[in-house]
PDB file of C-alpha atoms in Angstrom:
ATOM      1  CA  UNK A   1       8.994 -11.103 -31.599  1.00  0.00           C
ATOM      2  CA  UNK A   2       7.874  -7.721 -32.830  1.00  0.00           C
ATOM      3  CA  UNK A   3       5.972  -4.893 -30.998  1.00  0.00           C
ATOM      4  CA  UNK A   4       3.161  -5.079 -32.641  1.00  0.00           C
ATOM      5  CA  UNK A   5       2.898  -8.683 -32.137  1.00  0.00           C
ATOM      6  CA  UNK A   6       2.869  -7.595 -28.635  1.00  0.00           C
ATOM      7  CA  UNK A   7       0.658  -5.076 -29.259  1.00  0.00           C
ATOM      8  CA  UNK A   8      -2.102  -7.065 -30.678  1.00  0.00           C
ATOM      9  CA  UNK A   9      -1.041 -10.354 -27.535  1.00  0.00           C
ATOM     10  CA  UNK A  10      -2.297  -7.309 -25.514  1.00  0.00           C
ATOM     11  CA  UNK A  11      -5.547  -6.308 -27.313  1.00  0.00           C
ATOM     12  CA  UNK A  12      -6.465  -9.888 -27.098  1.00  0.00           C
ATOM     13  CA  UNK A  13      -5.631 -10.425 -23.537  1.00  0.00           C
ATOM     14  CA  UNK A  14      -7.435  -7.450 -22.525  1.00  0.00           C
ATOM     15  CA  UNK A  15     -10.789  -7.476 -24.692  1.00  0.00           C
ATOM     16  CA  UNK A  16     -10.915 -11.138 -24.218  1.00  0.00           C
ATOM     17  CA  UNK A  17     -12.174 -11.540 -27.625  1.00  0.00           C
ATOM     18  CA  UNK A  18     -10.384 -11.784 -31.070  1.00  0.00           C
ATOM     19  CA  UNK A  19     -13.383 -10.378 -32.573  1.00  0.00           C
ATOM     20  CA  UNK A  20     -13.085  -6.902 -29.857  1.00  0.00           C
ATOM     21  CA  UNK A  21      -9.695  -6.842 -30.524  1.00  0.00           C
ATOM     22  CA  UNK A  22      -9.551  -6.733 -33.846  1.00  0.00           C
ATOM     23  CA  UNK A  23     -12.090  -3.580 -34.000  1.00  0.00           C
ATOM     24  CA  UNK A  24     -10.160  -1.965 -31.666  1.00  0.00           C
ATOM     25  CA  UNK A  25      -6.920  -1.990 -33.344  1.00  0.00           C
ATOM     26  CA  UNK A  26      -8.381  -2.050 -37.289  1.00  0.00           C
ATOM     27  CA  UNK A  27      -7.489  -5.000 -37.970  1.00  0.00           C
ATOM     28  CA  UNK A  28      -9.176  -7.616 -40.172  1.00  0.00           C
ATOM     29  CA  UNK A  29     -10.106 -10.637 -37.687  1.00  0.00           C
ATOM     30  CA  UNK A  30      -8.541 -13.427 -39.678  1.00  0.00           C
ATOM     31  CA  UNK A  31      -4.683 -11.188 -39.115  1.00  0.00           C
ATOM     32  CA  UNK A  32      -5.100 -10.830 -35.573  1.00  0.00           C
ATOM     33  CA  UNK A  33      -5.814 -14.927 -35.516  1.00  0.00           C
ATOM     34  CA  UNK A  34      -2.939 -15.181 -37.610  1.00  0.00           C
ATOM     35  CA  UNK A  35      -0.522 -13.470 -35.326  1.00  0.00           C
ATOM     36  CA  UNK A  36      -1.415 -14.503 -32.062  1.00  0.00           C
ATOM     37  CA  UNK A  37      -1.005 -18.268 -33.781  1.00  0.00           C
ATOM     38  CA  UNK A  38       2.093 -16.938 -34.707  1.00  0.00           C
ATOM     39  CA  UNK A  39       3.379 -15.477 -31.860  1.00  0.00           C
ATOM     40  CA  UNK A  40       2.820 -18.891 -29.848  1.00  0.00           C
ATOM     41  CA  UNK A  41       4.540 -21.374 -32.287  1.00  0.00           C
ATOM     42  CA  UNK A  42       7.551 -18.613 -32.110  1.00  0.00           C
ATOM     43  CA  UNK A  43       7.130 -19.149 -28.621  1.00  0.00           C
ATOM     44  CA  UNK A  44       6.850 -22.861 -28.365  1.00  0.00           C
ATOM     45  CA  UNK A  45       3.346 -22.438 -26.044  1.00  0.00           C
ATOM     46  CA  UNK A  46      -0.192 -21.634 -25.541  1.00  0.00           C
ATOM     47  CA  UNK A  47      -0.812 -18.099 -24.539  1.00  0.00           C
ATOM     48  CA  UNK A  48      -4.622 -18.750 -24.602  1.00  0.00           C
ATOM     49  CA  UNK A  49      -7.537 -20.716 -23.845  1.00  0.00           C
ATOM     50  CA  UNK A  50      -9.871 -20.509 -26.603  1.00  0.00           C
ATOM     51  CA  UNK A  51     -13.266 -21.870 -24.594  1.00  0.00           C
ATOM     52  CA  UNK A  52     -15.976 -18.883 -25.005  1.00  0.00           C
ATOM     53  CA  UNK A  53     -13.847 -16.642 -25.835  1.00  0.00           C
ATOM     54  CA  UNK A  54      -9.885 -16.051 -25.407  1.00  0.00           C
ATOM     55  CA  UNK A  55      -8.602 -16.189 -21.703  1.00  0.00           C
ATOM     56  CA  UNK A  56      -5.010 -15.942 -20.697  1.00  0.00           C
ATOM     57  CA  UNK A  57      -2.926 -19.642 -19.944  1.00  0.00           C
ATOM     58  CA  UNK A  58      -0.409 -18.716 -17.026  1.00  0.00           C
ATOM     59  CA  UNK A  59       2.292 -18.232 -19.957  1.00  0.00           C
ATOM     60  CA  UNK A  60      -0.036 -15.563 -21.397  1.00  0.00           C
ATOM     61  CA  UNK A  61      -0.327 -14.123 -17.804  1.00  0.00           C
ATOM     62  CA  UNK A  62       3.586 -13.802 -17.600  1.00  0.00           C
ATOM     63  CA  UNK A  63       3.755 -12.693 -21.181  1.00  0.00           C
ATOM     64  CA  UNK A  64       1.307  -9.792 -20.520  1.00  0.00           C
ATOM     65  CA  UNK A  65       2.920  -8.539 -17.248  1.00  0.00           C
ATOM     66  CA  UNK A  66       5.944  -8.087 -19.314  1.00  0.00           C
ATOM     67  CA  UNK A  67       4.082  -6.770 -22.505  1.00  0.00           C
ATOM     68  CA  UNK A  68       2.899  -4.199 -20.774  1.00  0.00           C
ATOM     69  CA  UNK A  69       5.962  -2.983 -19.148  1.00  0.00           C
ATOM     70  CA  UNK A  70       7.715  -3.596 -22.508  1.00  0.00           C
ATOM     71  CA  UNK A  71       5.429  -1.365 -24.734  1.00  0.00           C
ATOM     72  CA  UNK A  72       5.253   1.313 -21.888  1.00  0.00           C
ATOM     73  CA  UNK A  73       8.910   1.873 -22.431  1.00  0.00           C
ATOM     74  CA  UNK A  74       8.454   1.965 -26.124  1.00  0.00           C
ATOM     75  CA  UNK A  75       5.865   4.599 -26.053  1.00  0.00           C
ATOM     76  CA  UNK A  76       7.999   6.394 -23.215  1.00  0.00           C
ATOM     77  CA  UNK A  77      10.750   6.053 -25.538  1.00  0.00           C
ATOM     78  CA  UNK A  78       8.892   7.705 -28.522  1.00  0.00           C
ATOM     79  CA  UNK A  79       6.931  10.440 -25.913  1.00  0.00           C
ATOM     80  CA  UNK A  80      10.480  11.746 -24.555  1.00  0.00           C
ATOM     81  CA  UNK A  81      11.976  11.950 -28.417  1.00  0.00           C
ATOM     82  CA  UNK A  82       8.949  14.147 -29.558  1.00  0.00           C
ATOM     83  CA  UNK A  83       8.539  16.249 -26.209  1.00  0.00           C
ATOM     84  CA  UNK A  84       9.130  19.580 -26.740  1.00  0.00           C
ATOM     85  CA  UNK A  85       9.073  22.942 -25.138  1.00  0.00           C
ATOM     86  CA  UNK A  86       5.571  23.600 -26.255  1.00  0.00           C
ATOM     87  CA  UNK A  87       3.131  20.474 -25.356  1.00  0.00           C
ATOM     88  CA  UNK A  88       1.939  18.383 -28.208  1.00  0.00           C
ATOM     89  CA  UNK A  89       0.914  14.756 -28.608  1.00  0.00           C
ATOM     90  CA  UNK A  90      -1.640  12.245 -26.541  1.00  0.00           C
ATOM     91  CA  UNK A  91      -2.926  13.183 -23.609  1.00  0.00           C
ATOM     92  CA  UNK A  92      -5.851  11.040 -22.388  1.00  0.00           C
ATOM     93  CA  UNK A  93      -7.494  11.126 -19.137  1.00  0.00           C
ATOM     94  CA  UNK A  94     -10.323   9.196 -17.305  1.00  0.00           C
ATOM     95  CA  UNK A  95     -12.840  10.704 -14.538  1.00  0.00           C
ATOM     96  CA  UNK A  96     -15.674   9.923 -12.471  1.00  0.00           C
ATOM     97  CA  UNK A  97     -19.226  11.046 -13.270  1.00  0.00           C
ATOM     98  CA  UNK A  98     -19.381  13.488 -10.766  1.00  0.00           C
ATOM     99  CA  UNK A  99     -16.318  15.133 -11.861  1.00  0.00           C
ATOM    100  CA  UNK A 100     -16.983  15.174 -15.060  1.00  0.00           C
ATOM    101  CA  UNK A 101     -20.285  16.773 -14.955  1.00  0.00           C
ATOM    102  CA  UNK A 102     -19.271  19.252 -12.366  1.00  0.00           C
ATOM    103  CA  UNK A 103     -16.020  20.644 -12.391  1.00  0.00           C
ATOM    104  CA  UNK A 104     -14.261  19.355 -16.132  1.00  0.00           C
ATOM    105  CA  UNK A 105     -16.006  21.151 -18.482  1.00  0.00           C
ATOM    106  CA  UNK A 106     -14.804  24.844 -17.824  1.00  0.00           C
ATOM    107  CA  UNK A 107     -10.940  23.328 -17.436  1.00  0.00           C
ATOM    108  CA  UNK A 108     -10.960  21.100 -20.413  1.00  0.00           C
ATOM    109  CA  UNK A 109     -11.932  23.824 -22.375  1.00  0.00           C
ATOM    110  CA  UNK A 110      -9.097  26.334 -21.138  1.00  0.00           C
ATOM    111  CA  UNK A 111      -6.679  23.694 -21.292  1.00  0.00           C
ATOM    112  CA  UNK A 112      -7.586  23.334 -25.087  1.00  0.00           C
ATOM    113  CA  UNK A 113      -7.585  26.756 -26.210  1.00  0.00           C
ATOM    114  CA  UNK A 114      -4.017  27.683 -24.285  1.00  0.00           C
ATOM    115  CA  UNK A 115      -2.311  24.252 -25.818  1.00  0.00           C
ATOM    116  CA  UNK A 116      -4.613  23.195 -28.695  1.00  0.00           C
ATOM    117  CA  UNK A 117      -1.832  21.001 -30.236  1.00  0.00           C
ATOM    118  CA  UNK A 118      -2.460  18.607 -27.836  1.00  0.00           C
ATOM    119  CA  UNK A 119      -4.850  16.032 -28.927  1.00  0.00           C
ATOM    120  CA  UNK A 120      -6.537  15.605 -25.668  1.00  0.00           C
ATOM    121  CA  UNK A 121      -9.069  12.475 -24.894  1.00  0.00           C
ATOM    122  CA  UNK A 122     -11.826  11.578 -21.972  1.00  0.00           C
ATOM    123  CA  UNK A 123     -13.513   8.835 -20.658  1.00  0.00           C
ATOM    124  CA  UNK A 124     -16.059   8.155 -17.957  1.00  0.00           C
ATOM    125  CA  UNK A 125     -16.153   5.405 -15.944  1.00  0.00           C
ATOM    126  CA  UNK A 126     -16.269   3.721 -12.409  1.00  0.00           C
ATOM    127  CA  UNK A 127     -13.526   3.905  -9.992  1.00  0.00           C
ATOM    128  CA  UNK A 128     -12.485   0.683 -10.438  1.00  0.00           C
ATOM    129  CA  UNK A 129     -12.118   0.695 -14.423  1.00  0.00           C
ATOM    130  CA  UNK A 130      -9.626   4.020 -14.098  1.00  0.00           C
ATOM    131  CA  UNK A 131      -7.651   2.809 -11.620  1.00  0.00           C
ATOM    132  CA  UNK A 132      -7.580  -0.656 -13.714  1.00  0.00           C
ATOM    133  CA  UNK A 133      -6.385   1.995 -16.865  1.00  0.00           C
ATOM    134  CA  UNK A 134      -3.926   3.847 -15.820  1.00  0.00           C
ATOM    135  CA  UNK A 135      -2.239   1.014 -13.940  1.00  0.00           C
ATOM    136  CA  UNK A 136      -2.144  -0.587 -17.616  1.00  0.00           C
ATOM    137  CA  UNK A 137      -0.893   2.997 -19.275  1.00  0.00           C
ATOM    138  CA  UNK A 138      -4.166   3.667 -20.942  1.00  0.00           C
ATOM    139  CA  UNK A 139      -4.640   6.727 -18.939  1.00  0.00           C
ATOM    140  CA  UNK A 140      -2.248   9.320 -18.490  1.00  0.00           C
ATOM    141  CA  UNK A 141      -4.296   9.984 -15.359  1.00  0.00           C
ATOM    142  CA  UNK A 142      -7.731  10.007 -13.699  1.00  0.00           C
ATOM    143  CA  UNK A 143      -9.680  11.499 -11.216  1.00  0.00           C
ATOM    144  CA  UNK A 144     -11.095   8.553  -9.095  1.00  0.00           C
ATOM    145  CA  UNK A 145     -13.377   8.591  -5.920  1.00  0.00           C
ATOM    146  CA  UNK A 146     -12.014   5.282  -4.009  1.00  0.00           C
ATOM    147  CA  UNK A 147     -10.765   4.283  -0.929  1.00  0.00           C
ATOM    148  CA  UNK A 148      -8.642   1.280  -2.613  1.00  0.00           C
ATOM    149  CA  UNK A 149      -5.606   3.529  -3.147  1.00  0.00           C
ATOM    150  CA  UNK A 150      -3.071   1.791  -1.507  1.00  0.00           C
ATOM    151  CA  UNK A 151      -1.533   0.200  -4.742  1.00  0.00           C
ATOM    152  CA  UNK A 152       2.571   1.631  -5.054  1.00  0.00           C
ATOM    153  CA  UNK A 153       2.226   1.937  -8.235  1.00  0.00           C
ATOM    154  CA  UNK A 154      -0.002   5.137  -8.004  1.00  0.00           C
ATOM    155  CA  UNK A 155       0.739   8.701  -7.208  1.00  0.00           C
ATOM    156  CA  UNK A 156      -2.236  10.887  -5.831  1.00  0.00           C
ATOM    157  CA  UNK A 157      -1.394  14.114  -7.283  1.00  0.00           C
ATOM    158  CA  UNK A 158      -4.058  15.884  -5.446  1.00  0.00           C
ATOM    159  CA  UNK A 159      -7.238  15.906  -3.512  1.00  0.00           C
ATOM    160  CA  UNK A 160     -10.750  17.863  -4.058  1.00  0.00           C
ATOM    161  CA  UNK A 161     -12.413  17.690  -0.804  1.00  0.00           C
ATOM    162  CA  UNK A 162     -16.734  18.448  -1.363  1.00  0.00           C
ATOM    163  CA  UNK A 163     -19.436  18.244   1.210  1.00  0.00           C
ATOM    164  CA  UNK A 164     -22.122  16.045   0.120  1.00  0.00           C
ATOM    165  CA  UNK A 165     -25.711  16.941   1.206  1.00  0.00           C
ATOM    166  CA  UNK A 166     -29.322  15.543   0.674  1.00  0.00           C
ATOM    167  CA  UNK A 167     -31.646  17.383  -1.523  1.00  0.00           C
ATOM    168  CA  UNK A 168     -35.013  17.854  -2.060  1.00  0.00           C
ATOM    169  CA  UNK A 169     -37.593  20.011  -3.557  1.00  0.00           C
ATOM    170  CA  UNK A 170     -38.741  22.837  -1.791  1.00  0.00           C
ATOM    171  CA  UNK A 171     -41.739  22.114  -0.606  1.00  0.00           C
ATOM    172  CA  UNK A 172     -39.942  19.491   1.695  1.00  0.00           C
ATOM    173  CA  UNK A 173     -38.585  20.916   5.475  1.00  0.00           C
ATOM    174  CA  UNK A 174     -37.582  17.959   7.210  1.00  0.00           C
ATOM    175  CA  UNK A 175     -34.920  15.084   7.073  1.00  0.00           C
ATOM    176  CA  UNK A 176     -36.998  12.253   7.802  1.00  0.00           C
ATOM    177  CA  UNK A 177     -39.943  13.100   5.237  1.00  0.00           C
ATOM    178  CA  UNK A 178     -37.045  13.200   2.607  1.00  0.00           C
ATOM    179  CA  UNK A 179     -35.076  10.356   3.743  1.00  0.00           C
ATOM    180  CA  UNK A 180     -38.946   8.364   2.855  1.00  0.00           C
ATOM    181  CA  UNK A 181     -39.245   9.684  -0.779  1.00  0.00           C
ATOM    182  CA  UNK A 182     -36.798   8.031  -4.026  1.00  0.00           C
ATOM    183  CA  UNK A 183     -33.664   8.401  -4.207  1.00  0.00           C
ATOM    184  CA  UNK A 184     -32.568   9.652  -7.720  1.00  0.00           C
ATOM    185  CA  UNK A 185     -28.788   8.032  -7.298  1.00  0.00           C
ATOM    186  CA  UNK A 186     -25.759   6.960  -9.568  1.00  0.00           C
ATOM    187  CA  UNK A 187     -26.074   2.922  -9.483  1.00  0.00           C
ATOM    188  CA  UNK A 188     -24.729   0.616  -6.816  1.00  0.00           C
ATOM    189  CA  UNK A 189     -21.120   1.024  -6.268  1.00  0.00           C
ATOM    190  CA  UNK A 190     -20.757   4.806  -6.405  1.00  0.00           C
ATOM    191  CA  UNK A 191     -18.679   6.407  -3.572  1.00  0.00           C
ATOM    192  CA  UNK A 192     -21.314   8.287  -2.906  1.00  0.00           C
ATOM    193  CA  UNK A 193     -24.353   6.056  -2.954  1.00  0.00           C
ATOM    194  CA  UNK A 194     -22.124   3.590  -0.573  1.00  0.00           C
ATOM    195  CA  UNK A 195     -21.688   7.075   2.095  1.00  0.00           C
ATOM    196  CA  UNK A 196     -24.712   7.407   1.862  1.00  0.00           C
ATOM    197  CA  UNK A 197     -25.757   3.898   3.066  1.00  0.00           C
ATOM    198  CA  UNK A 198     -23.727   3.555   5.433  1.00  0.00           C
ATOM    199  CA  UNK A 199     -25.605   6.338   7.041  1.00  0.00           C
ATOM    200  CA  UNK A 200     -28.669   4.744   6.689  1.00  0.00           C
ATOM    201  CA  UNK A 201     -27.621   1.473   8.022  1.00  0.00           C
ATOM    202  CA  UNK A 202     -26.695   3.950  11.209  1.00  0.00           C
ATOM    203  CA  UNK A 203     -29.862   5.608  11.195  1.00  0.00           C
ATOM    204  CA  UNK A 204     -32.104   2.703  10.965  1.00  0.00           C
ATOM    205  CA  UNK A 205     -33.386   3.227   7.731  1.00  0.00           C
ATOM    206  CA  UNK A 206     -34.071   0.507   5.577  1.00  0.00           C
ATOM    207  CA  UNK A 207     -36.499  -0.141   2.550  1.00  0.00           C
ATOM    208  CA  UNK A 208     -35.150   2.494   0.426  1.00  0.00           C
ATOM    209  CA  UNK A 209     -36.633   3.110  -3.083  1.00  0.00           C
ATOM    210  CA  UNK A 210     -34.027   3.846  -5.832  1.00  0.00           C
ATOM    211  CA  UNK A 211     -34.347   5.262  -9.387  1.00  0.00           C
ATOM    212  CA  UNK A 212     -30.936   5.117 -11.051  1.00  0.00           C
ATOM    213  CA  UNK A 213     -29.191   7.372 -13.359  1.00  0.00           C
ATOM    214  CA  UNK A 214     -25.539   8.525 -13.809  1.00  0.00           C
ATOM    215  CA  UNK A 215     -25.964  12.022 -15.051  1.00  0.00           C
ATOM    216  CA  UNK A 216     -25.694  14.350 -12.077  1.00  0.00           C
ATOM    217  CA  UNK A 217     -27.791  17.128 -14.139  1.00  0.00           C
ATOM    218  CA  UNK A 218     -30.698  14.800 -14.484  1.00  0.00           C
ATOM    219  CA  UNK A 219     -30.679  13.952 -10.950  1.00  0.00           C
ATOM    220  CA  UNK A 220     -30.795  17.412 -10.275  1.00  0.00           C
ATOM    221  CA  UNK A 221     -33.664  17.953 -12.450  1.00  0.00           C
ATOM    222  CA  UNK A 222     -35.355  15.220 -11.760  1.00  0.00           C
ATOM    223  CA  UNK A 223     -35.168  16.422  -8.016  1.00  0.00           C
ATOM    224  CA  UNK A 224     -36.538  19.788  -9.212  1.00  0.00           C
ATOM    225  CA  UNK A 225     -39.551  18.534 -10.941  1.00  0.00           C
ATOM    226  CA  UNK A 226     -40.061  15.898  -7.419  1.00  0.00           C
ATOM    227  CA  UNK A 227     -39.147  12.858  -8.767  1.00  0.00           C
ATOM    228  CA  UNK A 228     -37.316  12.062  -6.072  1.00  0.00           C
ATOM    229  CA  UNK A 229     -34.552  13.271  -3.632  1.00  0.00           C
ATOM    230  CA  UNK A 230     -31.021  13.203  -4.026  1.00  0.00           C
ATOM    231  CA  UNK A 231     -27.659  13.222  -2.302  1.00  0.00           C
ATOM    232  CA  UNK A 232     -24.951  14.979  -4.504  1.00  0.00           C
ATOM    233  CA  UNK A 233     -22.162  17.656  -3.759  1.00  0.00           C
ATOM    234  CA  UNK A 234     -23.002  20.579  -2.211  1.00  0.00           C
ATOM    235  CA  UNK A 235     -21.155  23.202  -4.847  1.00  0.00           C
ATOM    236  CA  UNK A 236     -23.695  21.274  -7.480  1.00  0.00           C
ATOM    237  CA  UNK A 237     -27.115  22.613  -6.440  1.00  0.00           C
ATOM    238  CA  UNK A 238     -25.666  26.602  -4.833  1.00  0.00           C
ATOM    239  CA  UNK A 239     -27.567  28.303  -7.316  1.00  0.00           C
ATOM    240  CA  UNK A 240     -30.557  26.258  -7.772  1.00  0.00           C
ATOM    241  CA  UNK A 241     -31.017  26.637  -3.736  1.00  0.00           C
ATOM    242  CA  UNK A 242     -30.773  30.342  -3.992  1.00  0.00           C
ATOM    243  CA  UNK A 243     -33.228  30.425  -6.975  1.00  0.00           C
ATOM    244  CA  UNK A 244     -35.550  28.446  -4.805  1.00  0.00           C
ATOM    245  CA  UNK A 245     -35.722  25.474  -6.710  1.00  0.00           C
ATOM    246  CA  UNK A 246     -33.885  23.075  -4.211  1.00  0.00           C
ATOM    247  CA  UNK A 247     -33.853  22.708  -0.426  1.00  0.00           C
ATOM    248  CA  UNK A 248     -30.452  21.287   0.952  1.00  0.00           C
ATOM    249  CA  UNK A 249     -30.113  19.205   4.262  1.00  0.00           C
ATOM    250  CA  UNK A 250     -26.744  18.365   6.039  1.00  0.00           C
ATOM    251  CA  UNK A 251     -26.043  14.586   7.379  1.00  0.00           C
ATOM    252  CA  UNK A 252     -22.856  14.099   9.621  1.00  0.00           C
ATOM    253  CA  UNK A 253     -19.733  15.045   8.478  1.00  0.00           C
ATOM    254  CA  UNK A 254     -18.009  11.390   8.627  1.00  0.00           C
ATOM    255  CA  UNK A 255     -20.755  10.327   5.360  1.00  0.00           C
ATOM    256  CA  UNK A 256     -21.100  14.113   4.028  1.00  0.00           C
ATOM    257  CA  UNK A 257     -17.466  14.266   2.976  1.00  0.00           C
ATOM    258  CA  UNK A 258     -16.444  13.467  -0.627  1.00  0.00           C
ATOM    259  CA  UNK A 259     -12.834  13.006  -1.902  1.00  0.00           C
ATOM    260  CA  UNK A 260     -11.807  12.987  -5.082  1.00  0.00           C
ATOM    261  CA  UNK A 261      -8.335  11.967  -6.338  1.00  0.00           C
ATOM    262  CA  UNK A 262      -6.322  12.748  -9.225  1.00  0.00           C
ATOM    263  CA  UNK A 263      -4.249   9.859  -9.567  1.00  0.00           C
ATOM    264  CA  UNK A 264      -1.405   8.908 -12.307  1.00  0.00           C
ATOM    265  CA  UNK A 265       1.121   5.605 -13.331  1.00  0.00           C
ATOM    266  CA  UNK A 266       4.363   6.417 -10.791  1.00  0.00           C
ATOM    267  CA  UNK A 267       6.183   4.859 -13.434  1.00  0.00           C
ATOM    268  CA  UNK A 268       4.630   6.987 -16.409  1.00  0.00           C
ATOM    269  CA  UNK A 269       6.425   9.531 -18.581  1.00  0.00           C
ATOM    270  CA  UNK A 270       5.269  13.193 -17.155  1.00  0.00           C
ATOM    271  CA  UNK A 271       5.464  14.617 -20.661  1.00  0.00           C
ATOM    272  CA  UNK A 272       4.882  18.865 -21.010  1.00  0.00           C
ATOM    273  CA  UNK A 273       0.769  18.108 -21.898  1.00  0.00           C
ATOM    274  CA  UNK A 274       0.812  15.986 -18.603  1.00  0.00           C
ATOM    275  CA  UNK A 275       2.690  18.393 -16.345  1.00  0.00           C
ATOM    276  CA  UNK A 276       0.432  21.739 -17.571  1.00  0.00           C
ATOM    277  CA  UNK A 277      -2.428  19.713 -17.487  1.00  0.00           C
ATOM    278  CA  UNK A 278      -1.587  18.704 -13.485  1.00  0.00           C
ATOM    279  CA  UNK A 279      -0.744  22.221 -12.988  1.00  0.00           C
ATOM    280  CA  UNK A 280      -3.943  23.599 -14.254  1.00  0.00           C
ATOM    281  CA  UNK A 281      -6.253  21.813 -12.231  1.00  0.00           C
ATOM    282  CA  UNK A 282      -4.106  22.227  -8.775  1.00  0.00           C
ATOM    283  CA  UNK A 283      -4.296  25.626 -10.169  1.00  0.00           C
ATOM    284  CA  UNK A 284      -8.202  25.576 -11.137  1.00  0.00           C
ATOM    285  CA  UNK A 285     -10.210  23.146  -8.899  1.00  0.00           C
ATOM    286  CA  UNK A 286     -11.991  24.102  -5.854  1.00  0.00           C
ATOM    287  CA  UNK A 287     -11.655  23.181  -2.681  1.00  0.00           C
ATOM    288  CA  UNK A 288      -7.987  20.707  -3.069  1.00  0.00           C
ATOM    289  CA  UNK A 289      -5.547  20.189  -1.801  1.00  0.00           C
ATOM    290  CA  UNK A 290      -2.044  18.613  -2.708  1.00  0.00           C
ATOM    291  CA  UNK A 291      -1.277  15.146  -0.763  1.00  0.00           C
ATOM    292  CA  UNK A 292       2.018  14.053  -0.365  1.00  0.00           C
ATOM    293  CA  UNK A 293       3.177  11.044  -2.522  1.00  0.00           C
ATOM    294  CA  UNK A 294       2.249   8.225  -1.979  1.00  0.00           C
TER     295      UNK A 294
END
């Protein structure tokens, strides 16, 4: 059994699809069939179902547990041979849309000019789907709003606490007219949305009108131009309220509170590009704070 057996027994198991996998890896389709038939007559059973599409047997199940513990070391292996001093190699790391639109941008950039041999990656996704990645050693790390922390496999390396408030445009002055117009929101699912929710549910306020979009800079100009209202941190809209282009209203602080989490693999290698990176944004971020680990 080779690695790269088990690397492409991984691609499979995870896309589901020989057809995905294959395009993920570069791979011609008819090789990646080849091997996984392979791989199962070296190891006398069937690793998948092949009904609509290819779904893990409970040998595949076991198999991929220890696949992915078995490549981890392997790429652990080859990250602590090539670590230097000075950091280099893969760094990839997943965040929210929130985060991403308001606070990355400015520290991504620093972070590339002072180590530019590090050939940094980001995604954007739901909570859910990083914390799914970087249990799997897909991410290096990932800044997550979720309350379903609690696996021991995760380290919170720090916190960004943000006050969330409603917002409106300017011609508004009072809660309960806003609370009747759109809401310009992320969809379902969204830390944020679901805070905000819950506050309705204690407020009595029901038949809510939604107009999704997860892009927190065309909420905020959608707002502007009254589209709609919004509910979004408060550090996001500071100088469009002093410009006079936004009004901002506070709800109570148990649903206008916002964590976000950095979060990384316990287990993971904390290479040089890892450990500058963590230190830059404890360093750089607003308003965190450093948990202890968990």
């Amino acid at each position: 059994m080779e690695s790269n057996d088990l690397r492409i027994f991984k691609a499979v198991a995870l896309a589901g699809s020989i057809t995905k996998a294959a395009q993920s890896l570069g791979y011609v389709q008819s090789n990646v069939t080849v091997r996984i038939q392979n791989l199962e007559t070296e190891l006398k059973t069937q690793l998948f179902y092949r009904q609509h599409g290819m779904i893990l047997t409970p040998a595949g199940e076991k198999l991929l547990t220890h696949t992915v513990q078995i490549l981890h070391m392997l790429d652990d292996a080859k990250k602590a041979l090539n670590d230097s001093g000075e950091p280099t190699g893969r760094l990839s790391i997943g965040t929210n849309h929130t985060v991403s639109s308001l606070h990355l941008p400015k520290t991504l950039a620093h972070y590339h000019k002072i180590y530019p041999n590090v050939d940094l990656s980001l995604i954007t996704s739901h909570a859910d789907d990083l914390i799914f990645k970087v249990l799997h050693f897909q991410l290096d790390g990932a800044f997550v709003k979720s309350q379903s922390l609690n696996d021991d496999n995760l380290v919170k390396e720090l916190v960004i606490e943000e006050n969330l408030v409603l917002i409106s445009n300017p011609e508004y002055n009072d809660i309960q007219t806003v609370c009747s117009k759109q809401f310009l929101l992320n969809t379902k699912g969204c830390p944020n949305r679901t805070q905000l929710e819950d506050w309705f549910k204690s407020e009595n306020i029901y038949n809510v009108r939604y107009m999704e979009f997860n892009n927190l800079d065309s909420i905020i100009e959608g707002v502007i131009e009254n589209l709609g209202v919004s509910f979004v941190p408060q550090s996001a809209i500071r100088e469009y309220e002093k410009r006079g282009l936004l009004k901002s209203f506070s709800i109570p602080p148990q649903y206008g509170s916002a964590k976000t989490f950095f979060i990384r693999h316990r287990d993971a290698l904390m290479t040089n590009a890892l450990l500058k990176f963590i230190e830059m944004i404890k360093k750089e971020t607003p308003n965190q704070s450093t948990p202890p680990v968990l």
